[in-house]
PDB file of C-alpha atoms in Angstrom:
ATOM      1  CA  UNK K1400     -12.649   0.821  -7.099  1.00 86.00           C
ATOM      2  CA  UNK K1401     -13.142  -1.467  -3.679  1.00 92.00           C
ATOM      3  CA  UNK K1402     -10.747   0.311  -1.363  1.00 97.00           C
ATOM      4  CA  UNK K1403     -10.514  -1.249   1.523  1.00 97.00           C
ATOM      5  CA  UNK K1404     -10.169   0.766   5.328  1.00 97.00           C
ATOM      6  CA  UNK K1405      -8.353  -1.456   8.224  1.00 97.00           C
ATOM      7  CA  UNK K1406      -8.776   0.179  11.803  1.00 96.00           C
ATOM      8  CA  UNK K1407      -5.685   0.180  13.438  1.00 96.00           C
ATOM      9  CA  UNK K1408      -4.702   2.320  16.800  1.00 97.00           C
ATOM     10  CA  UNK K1409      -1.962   4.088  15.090  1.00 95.00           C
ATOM     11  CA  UNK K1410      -3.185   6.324  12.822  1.00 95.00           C
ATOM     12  CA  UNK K1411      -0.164   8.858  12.883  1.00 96.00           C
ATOM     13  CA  UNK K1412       0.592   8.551   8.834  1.00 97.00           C
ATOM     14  CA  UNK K1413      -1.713   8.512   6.029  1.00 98.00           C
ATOM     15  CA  UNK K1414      -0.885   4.810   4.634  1.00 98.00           C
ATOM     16  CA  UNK K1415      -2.491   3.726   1.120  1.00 98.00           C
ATOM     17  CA  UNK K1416      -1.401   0.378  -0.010  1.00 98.00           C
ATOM     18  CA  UNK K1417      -1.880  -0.893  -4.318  1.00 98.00           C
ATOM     19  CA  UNK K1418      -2.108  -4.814  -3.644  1.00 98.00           C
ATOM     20  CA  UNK K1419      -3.140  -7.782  -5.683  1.00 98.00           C
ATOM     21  CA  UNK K1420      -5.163 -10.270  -3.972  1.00 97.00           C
ATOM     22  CA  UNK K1421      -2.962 -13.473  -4.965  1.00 97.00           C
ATOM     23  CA  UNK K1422       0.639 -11.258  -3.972  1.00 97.00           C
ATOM     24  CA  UNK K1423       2.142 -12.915  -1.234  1.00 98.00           C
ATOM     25  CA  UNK K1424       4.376  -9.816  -1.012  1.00 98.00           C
ATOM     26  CA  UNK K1425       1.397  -7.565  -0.942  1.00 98.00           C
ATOM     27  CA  UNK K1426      -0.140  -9.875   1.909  1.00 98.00           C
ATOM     28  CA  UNK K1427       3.209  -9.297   3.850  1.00 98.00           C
ATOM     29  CA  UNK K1428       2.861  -5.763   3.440  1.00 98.00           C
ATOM     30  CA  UNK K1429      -0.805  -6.317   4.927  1.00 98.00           C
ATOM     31  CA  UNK K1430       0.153  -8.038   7.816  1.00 97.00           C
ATOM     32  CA  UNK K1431       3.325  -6.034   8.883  1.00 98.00           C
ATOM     33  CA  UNK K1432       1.046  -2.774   9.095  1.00 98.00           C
ATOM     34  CA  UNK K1433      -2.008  -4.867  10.946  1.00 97.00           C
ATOM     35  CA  UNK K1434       0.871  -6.317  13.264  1.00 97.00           C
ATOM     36  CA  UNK K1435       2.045  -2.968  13.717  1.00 97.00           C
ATOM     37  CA  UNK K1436      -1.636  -1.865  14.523  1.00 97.00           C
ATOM     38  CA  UNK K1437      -0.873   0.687  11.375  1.00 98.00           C
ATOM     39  CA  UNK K1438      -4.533   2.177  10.505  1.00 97.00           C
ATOM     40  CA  UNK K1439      -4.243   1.942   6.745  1.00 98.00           C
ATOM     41  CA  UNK K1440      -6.252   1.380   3.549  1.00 98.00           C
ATOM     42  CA  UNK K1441      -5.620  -1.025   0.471  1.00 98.00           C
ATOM     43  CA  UNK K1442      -7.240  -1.850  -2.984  1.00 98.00           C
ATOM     44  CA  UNK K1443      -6.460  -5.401  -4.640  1.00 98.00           C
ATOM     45  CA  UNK K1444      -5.417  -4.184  -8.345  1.00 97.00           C
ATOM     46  CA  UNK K1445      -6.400  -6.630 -10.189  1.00 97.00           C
ATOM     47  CA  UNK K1446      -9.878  -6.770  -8.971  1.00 97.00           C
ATOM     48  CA  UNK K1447     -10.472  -3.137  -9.995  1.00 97.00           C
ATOM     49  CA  UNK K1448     -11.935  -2.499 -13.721  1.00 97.00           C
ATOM     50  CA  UNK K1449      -9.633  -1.539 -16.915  1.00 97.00           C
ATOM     51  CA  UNK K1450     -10.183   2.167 -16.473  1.00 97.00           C
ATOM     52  CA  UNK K1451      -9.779   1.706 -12.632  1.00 97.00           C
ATOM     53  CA  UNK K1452      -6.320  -0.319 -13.011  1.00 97.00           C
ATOM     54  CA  UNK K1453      -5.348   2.530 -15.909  1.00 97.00           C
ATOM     55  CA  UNK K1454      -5.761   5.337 -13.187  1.00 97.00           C
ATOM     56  CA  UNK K1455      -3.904   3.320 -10.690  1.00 97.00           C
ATOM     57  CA  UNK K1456      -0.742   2.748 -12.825  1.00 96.00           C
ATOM     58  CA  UNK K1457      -0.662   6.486 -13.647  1.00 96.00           C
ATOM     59  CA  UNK K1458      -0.986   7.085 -10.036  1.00 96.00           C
ATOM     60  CA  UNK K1459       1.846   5.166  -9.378  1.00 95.00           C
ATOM     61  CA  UNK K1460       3.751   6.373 -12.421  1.00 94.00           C
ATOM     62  CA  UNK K1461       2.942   9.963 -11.284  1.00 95.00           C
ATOM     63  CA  UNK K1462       4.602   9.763  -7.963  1.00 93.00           C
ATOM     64  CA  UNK K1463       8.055   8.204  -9.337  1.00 92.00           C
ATOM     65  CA  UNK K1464       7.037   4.463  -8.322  1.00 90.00           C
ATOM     66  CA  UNK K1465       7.684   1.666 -10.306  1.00 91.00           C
ATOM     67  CA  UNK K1466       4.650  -0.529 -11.623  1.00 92.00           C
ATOM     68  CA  UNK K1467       5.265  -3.588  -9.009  1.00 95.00           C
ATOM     69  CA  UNK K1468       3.302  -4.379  -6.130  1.00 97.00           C
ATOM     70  CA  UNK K1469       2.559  -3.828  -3.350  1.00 98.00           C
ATOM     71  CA  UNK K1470       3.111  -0.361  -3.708  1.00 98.00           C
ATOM     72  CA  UNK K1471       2.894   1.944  -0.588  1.00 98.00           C
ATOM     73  CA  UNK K1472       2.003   5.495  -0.620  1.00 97.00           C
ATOM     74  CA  UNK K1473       2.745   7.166   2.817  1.00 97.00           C
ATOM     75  CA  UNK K1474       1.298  10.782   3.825  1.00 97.00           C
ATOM     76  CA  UNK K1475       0.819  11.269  -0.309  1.00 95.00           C
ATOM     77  CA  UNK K1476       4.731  11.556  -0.828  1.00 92.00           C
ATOM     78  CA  UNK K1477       6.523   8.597   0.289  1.00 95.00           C
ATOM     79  CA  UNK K1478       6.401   5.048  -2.087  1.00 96.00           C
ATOM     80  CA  UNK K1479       7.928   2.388  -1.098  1.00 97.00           C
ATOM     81  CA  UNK K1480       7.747  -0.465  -3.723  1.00 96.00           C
ATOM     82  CA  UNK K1481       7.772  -3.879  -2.677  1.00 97.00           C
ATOM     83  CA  UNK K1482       7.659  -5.551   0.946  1.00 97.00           C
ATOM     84  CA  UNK K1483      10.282  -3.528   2.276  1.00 96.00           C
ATOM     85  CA  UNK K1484      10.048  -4.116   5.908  1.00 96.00           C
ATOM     86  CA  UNK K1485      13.092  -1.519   6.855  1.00 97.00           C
ATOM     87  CA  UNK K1486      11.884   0.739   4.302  1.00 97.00           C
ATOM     88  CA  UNK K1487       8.258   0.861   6.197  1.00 97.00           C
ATOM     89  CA  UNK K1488       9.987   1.261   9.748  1.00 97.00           C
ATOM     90  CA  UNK K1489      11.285   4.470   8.645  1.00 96.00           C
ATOM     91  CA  UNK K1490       8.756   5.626   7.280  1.00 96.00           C
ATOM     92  CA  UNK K1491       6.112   5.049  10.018  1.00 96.00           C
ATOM     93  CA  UNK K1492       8.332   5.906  12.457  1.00 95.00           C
ATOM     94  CA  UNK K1493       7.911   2.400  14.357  1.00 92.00           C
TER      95      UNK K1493
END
């Protein structure tokens, strides 16, 4: 699995982020954080292998999230599913 790390100056939460690459929501989601200088890592789902994308859904599943992307997982116990701007404020305390 290609996760991918983007520096930011605020590094205050633990931010994971389950994109796909052609998601215009999960590009949103992308750009909010880096426009919010939100240090923060992502993988693109459906670049990731069968057994890779299997592990990810259960992931999701396991922490109450729905299967949609993007799917954010703050500080391992917050998801928020979707571009959810307001829901992300909160969260990251901006």
């Amino acid at each position: 699995m290609d996760v991918v790390k983007v520096t930011g100056s605020n590094s205050k939460h633990k931010v994971f982020v389950y994109a796909l690459s052609t998601c215009v929501w999960c590009k949103m989601t992308k750009q909010y954080l880096k426009d919010n200088n939100i240090d923060y890592q992502y993988v693109d789902v459906d670049l990731c292998t069968e057994d890779d994308k299997a592990k990810i859904r259960q992931d999701i599943q396991n922490r109450g999230g729905a299967l949609s992307y993007p799917t954010t997982i703050i500080d391992d116990n917050k998801v928020v599913t979707g571009f959810r701007k307001d829901l992300l404020k909160e969260a990251l305390e901006l």
